PDB file of C-alpha atoms and ligand atoms in Angstrom:
ATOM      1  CA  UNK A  20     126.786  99.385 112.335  1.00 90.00           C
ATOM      2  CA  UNK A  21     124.260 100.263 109.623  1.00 92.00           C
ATOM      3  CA  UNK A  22     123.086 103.642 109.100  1.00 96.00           C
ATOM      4  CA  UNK A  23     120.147 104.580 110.026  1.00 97.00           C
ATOM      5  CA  UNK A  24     119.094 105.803 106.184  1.00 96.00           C
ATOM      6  CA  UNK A  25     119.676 102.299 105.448  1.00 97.00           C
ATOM      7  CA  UNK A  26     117.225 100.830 108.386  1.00 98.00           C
ATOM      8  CA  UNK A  27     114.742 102.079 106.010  1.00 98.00           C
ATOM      9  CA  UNK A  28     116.052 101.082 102.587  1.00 98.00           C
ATOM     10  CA  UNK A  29     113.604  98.361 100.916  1.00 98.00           C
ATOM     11  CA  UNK A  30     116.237  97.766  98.004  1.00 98.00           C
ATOM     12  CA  UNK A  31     115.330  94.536  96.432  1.00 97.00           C
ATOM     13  CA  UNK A  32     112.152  93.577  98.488  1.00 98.00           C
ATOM     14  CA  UNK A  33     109.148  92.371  96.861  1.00 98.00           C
ATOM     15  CA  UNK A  34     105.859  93.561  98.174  1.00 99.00           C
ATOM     16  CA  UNK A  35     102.777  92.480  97.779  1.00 99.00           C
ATOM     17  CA  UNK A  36      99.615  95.064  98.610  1.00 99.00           C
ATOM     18  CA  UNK A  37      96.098  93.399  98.366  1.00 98.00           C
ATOM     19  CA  UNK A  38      93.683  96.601  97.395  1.00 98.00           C
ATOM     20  CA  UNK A  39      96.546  98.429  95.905  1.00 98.00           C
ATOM     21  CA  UNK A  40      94.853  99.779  92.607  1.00 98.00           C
ATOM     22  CA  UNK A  41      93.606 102.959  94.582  1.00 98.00           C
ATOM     23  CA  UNK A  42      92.982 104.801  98.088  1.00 98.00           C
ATOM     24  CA  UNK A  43      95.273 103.901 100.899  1.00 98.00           C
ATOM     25  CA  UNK A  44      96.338 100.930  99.352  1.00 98.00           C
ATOM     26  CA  UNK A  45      98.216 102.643  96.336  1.00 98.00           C
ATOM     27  CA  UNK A  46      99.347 105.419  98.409  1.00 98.00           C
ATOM     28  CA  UNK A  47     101.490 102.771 100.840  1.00 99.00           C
ATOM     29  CA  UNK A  48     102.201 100.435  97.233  1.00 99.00           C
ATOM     30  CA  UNK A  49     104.108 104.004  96.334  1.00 98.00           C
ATOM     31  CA  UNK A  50     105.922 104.286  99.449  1.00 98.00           C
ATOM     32  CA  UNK A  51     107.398 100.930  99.391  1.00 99.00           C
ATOM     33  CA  UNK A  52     108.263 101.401  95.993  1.00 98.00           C
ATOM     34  CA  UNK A  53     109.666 104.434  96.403  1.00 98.00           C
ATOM     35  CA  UNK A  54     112.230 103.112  98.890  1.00 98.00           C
ATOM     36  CA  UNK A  55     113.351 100.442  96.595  1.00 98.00           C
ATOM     37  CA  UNK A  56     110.592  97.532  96.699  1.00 98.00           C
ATOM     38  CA  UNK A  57     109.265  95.930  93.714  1.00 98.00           C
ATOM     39  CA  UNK A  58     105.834  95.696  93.829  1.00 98.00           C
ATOM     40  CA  UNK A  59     102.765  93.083  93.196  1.00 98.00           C
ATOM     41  CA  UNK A  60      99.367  94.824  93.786  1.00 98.00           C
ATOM     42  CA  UNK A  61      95.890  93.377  93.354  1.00 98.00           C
ATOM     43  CA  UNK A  62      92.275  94.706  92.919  1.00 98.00           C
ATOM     44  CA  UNK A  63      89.285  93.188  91.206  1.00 98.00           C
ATOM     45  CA  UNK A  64      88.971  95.840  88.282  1.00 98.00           C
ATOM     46  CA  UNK A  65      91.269  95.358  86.265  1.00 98.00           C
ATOM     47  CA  UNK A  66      91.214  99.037  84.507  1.00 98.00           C
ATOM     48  CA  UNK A  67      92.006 100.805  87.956  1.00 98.00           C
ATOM     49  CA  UNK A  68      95.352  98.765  88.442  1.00 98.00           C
ATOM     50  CA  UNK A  69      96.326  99.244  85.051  1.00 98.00           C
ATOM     51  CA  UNK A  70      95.873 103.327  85.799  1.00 98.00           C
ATOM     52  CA  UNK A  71      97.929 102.796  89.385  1.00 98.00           C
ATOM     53  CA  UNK A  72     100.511 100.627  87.325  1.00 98.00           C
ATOM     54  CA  UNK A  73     101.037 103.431  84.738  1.00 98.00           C
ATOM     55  CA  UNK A  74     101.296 106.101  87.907  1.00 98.00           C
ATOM     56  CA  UNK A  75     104.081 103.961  89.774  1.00 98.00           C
ATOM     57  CA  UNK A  76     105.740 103.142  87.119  1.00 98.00           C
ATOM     58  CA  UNK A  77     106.407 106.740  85.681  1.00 98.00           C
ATOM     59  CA  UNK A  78     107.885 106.892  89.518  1.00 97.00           C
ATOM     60  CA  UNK A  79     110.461 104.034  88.565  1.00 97.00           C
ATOM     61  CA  UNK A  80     108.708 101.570  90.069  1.00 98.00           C
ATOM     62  CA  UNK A  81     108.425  98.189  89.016  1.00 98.00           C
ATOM     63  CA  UNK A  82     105.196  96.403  89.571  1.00 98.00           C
ATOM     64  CA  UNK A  83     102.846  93.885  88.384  1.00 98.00           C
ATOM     65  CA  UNK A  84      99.024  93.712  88.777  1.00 98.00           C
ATOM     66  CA  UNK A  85      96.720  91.074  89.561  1.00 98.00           C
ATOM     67  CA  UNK A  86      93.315  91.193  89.016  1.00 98.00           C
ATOM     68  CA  UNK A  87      91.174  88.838  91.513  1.00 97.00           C
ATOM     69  CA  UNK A  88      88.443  89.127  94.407  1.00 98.00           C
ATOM     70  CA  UNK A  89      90.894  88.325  97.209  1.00 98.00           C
ATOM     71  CA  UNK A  90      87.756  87.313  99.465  1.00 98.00           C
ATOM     72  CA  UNK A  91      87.253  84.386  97.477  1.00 97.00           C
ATOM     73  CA  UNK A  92      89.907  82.322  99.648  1.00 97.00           C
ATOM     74  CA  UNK A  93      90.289  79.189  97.675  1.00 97.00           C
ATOM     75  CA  UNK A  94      91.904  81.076  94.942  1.00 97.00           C
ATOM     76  CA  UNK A  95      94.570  82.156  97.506  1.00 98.00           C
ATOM     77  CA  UNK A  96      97.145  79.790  96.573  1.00 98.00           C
ATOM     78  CA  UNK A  97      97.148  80.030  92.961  1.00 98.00           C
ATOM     79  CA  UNK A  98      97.628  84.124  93.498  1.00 98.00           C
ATOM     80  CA  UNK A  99     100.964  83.134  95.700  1.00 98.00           C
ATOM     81  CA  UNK A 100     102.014  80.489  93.196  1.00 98.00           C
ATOM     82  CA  UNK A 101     101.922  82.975  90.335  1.00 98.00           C
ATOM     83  CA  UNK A 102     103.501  85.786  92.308  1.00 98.00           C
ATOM     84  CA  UNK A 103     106.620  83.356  92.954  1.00 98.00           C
ATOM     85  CA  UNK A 104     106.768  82.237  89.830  1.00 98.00           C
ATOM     86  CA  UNK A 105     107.609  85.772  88.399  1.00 97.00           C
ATOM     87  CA  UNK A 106     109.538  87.314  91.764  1.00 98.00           C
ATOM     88  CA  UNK A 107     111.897  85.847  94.205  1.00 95.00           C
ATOM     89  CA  UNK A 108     110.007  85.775  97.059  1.00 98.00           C
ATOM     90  CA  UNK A 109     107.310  87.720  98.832  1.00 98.00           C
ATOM     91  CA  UNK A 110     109.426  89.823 101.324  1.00 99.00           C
ATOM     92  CA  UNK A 111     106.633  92.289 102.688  1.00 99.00           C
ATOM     93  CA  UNK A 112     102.574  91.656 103.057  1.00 99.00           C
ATOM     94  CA  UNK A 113     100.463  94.717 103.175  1.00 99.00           C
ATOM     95  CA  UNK A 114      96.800  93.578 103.561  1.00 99.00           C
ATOM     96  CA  UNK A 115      95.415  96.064 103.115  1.00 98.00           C
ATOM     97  CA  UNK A 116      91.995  95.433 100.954  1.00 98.00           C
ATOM     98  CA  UNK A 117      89.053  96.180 102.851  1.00 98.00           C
ATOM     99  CA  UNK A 118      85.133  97.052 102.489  1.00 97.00           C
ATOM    100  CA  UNK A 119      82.182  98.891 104.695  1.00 98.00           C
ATOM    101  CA  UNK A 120      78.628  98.533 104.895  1.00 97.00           C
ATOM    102  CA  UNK A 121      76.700 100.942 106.747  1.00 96.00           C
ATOM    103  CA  UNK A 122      73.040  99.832 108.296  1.00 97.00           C
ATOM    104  CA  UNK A 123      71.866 100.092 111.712  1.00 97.00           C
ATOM    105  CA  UNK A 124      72.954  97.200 114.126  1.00 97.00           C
ATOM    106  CA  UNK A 125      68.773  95.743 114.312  1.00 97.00           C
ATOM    107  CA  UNK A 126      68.739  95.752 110.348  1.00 97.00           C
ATOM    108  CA  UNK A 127      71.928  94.816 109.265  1.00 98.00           C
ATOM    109  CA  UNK A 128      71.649  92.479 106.360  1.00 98.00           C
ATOM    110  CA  UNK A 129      73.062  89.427 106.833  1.00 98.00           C
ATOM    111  CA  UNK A 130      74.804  89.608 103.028  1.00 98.00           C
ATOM    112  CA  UNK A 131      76.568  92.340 103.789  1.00 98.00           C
ATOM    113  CA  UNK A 132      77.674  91.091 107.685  1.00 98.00           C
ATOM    114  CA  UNK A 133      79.349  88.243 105.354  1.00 98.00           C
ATOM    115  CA  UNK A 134      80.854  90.334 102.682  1.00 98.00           C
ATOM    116  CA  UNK A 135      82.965  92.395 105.229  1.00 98.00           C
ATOM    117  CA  UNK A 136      83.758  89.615 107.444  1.00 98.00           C
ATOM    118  CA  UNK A 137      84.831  87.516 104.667  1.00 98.00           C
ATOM    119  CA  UNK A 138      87.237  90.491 103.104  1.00 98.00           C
ATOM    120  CA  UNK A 139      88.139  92.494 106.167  1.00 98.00           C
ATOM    121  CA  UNK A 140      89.173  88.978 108.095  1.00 98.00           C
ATOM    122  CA  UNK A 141      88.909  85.999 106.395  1.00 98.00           C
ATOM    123  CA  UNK A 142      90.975  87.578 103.876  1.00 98.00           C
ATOM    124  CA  UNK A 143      93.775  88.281 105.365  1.00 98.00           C
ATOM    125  CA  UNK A 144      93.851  85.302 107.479  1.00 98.00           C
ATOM    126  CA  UNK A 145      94.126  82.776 104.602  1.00 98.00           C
ATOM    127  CA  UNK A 146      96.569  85.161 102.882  1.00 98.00           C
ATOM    128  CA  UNK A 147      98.690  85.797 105.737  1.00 99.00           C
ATOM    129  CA  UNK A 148      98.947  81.888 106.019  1.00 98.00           C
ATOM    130  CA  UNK A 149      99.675  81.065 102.502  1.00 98.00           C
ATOM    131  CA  UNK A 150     102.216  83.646 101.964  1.00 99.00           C
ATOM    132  CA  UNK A 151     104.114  82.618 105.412  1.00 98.00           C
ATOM    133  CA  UNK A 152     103.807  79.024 104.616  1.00 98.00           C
ATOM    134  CA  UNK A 153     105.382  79.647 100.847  1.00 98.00           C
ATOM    135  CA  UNK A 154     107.052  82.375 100.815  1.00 98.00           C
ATOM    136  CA  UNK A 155     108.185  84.249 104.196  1.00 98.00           C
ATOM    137  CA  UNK A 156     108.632  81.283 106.961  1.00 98.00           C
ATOM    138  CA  UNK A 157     110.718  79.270 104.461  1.00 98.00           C
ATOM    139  CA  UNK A 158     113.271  81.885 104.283  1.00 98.00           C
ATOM    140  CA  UNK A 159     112.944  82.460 108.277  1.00 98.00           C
ATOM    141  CA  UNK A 160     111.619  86.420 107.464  1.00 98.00           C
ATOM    142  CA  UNK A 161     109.224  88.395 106.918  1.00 98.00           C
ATOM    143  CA  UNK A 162     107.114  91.894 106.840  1.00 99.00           C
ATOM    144  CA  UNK A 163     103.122  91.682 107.467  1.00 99.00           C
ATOM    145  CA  UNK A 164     101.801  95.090 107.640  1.00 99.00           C
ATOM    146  CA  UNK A 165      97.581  94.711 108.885  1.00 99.00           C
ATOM    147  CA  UNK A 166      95.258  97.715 107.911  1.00 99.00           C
ATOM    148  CA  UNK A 167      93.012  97.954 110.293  1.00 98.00           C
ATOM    149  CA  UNK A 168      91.243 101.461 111.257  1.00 98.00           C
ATOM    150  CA  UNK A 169      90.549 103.549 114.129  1.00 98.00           C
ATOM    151  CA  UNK A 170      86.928 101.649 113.781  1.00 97.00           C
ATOM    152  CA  UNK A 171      89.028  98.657 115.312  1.00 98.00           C
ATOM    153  CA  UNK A 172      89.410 100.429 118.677  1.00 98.00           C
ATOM    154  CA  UNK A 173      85.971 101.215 119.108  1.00 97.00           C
ATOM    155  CA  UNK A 174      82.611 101.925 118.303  1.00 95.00           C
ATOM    156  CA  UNK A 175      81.515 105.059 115.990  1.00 91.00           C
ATOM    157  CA  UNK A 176      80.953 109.061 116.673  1.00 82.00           C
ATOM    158  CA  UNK A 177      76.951 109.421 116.410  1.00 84.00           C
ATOM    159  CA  UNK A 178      75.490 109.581 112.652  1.00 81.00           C
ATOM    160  CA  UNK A 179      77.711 106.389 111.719  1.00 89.00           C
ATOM    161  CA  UNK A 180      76.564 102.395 112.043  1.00 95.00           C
ATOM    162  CA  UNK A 181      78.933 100.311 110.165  1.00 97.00           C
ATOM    163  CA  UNK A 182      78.806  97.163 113.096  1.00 98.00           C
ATOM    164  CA  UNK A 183      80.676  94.508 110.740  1.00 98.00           C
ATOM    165  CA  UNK A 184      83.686  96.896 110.029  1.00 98.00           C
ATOM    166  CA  UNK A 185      84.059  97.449 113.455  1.00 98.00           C
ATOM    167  CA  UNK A 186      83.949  94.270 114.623  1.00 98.00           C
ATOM    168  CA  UNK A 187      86.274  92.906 111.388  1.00 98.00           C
ATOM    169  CA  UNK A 188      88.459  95.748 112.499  1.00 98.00           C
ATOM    170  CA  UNK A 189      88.543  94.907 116.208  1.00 98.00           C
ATOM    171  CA  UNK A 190      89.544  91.173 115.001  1.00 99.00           C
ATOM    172  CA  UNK A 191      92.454  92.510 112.448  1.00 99.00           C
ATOM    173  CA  UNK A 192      94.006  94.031 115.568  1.00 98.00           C
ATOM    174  CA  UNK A 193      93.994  90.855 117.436  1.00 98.00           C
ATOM    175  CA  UNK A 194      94.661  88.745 114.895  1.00 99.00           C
ATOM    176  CA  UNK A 195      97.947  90.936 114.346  1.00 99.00           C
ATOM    177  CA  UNK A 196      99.116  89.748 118.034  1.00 98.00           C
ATOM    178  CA  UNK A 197      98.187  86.325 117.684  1.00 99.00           C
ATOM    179  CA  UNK A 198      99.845  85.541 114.282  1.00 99.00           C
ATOM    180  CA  UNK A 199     102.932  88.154 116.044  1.00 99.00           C
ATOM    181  CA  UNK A 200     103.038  85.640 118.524  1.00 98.00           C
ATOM    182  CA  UNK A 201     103.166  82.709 116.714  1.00 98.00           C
ATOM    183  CA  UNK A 202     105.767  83.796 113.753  1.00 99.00           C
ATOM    184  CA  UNK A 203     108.172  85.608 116.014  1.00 98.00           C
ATOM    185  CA  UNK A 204     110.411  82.307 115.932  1.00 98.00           C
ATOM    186  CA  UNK A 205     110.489  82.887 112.164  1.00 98.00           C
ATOM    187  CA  UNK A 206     111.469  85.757 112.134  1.00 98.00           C
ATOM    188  CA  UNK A 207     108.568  87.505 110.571  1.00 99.00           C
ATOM    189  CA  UNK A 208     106.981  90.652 112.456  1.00 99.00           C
ATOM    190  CA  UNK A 209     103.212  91.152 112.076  1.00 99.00           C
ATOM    191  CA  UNK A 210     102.017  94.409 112.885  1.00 99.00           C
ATOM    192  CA  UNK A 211      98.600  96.603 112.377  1.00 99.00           C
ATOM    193  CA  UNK A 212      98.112 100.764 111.249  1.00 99.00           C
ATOM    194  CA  UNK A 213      94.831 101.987 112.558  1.00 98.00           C
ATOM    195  CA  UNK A 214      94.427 104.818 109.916  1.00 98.00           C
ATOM    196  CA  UNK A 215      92.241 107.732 110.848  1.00 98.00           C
ATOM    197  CA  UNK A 216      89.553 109.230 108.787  1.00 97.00           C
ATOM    198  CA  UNK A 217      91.548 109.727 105.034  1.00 98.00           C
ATOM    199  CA  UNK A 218      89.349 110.529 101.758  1.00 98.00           C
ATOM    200  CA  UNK A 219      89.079 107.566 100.041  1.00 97.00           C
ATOM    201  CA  UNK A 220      85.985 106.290  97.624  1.00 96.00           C
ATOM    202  CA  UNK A 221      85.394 104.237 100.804  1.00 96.00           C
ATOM    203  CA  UNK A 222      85.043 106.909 103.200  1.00 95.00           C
ATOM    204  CA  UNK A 223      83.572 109.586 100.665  1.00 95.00           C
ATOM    205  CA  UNK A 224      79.706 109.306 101.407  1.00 91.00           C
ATOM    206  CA  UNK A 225      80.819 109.495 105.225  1.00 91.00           C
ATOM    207  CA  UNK A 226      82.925 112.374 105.041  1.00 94.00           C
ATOM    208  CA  UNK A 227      80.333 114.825 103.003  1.00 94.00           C
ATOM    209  CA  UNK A 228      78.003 114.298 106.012  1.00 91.00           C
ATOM    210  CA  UNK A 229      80.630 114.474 108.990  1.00 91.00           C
ATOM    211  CA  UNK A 230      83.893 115.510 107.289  1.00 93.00           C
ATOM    212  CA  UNK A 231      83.563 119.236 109.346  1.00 94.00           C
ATOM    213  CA  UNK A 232      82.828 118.302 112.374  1.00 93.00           C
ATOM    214  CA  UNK A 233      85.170 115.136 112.497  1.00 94.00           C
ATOM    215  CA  UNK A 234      88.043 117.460 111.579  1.00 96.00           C
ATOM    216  CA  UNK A 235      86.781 119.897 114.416  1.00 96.00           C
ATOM    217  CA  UNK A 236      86.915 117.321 117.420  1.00 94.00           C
ATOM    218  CA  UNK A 237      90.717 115.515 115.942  1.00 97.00           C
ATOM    219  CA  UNK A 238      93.527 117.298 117.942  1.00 98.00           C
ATOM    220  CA  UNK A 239      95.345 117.931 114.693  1.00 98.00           C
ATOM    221  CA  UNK A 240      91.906 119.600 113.150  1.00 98.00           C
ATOM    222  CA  UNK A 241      92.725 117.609 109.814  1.00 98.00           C
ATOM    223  CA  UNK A 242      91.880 114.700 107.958  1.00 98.00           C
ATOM    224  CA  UNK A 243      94.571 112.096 106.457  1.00 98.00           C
ATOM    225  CA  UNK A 244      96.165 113.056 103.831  1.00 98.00           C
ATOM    226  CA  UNK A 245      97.801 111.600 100.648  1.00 98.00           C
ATOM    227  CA  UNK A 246     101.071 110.787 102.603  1.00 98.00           C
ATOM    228  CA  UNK A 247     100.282 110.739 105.948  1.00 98.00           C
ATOM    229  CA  UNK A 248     100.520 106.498 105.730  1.00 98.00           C
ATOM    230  CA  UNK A 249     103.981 106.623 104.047  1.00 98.00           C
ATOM    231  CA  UNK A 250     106.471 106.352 106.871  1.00 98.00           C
ATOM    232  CA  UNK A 251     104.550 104.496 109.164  1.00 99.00           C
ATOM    233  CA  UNK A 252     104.121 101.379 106.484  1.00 99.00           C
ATOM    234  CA  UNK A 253     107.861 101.803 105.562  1.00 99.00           C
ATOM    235  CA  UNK A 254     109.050 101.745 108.716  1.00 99.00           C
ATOM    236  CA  UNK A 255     106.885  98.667 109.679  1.00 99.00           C
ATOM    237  CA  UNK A 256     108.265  96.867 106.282  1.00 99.00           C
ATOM    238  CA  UNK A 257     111.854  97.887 106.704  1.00 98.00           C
ATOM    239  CA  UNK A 258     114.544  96.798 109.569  1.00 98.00           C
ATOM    240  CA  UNK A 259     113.934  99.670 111.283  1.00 98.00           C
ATOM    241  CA  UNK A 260     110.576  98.175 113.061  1.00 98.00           C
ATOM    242  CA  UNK A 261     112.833  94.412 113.579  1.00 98.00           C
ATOM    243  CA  UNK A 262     112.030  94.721 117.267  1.00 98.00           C
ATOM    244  CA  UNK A 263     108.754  96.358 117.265  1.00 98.00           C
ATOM    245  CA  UNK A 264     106.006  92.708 116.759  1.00 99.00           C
ATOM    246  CA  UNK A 265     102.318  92.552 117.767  1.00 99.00           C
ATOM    247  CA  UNK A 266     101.725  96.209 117.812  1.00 99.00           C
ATOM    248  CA  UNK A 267      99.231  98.453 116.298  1.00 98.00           C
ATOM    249  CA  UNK A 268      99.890 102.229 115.205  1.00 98.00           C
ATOM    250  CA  UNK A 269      97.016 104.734 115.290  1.00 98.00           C
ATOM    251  CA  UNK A 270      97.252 107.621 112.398  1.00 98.00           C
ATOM    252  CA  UNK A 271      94.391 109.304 113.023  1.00 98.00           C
ATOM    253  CA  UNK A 272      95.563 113.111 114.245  1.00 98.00           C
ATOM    254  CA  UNK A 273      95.179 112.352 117.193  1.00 98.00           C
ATOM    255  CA  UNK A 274      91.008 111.515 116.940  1.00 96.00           C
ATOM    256  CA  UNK A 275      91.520 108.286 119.214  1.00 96.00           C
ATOM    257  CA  UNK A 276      93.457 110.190 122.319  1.00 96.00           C
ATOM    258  CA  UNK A 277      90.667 112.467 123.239  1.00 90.00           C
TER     259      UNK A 277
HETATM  260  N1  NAP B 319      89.714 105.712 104.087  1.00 85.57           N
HETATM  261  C1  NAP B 319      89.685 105.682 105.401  1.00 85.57           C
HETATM  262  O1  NAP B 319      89.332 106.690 106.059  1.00 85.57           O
HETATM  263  C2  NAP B 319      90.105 104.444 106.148  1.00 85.57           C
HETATM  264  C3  NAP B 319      90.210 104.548 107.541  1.00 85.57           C
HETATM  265  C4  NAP B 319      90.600 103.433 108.263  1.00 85.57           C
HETATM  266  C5  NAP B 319      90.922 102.261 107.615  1.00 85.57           C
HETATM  267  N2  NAP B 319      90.813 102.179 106.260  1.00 85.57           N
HETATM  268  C6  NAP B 319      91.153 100.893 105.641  1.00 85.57           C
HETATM  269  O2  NAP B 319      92.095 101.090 104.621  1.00 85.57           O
HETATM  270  C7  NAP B 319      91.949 100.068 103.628  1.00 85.57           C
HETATM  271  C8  NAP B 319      91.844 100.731 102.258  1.00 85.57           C
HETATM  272  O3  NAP B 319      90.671 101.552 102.250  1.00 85.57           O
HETATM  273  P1  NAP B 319      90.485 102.789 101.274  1.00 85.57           P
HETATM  274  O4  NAP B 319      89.873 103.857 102.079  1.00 85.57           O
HETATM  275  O5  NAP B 319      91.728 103.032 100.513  1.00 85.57           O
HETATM  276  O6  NAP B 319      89.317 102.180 100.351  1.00 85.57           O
HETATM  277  P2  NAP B 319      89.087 102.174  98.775  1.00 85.57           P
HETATM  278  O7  NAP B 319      89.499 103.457  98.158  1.00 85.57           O
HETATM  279  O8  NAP B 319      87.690 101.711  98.613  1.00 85.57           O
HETATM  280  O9  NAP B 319      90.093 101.050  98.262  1.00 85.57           O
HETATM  281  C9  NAP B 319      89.854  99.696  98.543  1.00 85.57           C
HETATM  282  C10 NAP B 319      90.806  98.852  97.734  1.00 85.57           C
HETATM  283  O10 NAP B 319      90.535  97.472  98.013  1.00 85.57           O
HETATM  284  C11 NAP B 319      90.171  96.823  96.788  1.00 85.57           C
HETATM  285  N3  NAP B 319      89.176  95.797  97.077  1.00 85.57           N
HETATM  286  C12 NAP B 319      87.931  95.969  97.578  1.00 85.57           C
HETATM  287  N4  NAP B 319      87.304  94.797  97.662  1.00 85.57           N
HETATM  288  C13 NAP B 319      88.168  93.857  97.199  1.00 85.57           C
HETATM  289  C14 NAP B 319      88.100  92.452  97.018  1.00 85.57           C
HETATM  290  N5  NAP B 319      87.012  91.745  97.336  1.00 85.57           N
HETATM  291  N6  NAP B 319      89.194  91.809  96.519  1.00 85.57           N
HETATM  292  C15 NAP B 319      90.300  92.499  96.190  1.00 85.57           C
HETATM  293  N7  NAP B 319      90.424  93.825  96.342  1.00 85.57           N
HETATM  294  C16 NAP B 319      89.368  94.486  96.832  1.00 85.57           C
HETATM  295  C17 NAP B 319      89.652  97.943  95.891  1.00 85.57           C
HETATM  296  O11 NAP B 319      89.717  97.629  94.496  1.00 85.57           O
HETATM  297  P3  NAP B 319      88.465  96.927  93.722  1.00 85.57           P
HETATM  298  O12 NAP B 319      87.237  97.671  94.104  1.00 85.57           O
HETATM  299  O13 NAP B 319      88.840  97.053  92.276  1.00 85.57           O
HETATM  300  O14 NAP B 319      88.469  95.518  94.174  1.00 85.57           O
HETATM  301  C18 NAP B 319      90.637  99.038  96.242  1.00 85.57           C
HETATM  302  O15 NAP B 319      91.875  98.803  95.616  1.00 85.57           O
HETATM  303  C19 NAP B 319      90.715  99.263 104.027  1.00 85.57           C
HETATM  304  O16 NAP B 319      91.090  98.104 104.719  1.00 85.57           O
HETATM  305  C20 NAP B 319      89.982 100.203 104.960  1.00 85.57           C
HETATM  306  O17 NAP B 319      89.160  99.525 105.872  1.00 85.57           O
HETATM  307  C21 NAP B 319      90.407 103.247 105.517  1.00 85.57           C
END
């Protein structure tokens, strides 16, 4: 029987973290590595995943970067190809790059309705597929870890009209179950975090305005913090989640119960 410490133990995994040069991403990169994974993150700018490579690695971690616009989907492939060319395998998928765009619903741009859409879903569709296909069905297992938000379950508190995030993030949550559906006879779980409200250059503008009174109406009166994602994405990459498929996990204080 293996103890339970060990359940958690990501000892010679490789993980892979799309949007990993900063925020949430690099805080759940960290985690994994800390528990033993070796790590491939990517970003567009180059100069922030150099600064997150330099951080993990004075943790011990080993990592390598990759610099490319994951919403352009036809260079997919050749960011999996070059990824198993340098590790042996692709044992855990955190997709976790993301983007907002706040507007009302009547003047929403259509550029931006695209941009989200293509990132938030389109994203980690063709990436999901390309890394099961090369990397995680051929060796019958697998770890996809979904960031989707609170935003997913819902619409917004007054003050806030971001319509394509919430509808990207709505689809994230599905698309978890579907793909959990399909993959389970490979042995490759698929879940979803719904994170809360954490500070994050993505949520900074919001949280000036609303920051107070958001922490006021969430049961733990707090926002996220810089490791309140930790456990939850290691134990949805480790064996400690191997029966747990489909499912999505709320860390949010608390904010979607009420
Ligand atoms: N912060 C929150 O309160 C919150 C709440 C719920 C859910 N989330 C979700 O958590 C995830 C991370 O958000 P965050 O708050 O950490 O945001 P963030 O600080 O803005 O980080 C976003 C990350 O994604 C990368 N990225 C953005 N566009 C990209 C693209 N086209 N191709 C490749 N990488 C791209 C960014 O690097 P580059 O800019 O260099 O590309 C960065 O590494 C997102 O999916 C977000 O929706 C956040």
């Amino acid at each position: 029987m293996t103890h339970v410490k060990n359940l958690f133990d990501l000892t010679g995994k490789v993980a892979l973290v799309t949007g990993g040069s900063r925020g949430l991403g690099l805080q759940m990169a960290e985690a994994l590595g800390e528990m033993g994974a070796k790590l491939v993150i990517t970003a567009r700018k180059a100069d922030e995943l150099a600064e997150a490579k330099r951080r993990l690695e004075r943790r011990k971690i080993i990592v390598a970067t990759v610099a490319n616009d994951i919403s352009n989907t036809a260079e997919i492939p050749q960011l999996v190809d070059g990824i198993l060319s340098q590790f042996d395998g692709i044992d855990i998928l955190v997709n976790n790059a993301g983007a907002t765009w706040g507007a009302p619903a009547e003047d929403y741009p259509a550029e931006a309705w695209r941009k989200v859409i293509d990132l938030n879903v389109n994203a980690m569709f063709f990436l999901s597929q390309c890394v099961g296909k090369k990397a995680m069905i051929p060796k019958q297992s697998g770890k996809i870890i979904n960031i989707s938000s609170i935003a997913g379950l819902g619409g917004n508190p007054p003050g806030m009209a971001t319509i394509a995030y919430n509808t990207s993030k709505g689809a994230d949550i599905n698309f978890t179950r579907a793909l959990a559906a399909e993959w389970g006879r490979y042995n490759i779980n698929v879940n979803a975090i719904c994170p809360g409200f954490f500070p994050t250059k993505m949520s900074a503008g919001l949280l000036d305005k609303l920051g107070d009174s958001i922490k006021a109406t969430t049961p733990l009166q707090r926002l996220g913090g810089e490791e309140d994602l930790k456990g939850t994405v290691v134990f949805l990459a480790s064996e400690a989640s191997r029966h747990i498929t489909g499912q999505y996990i709320a860390v949010d204080g608390g904010a979607t119960i009420c």
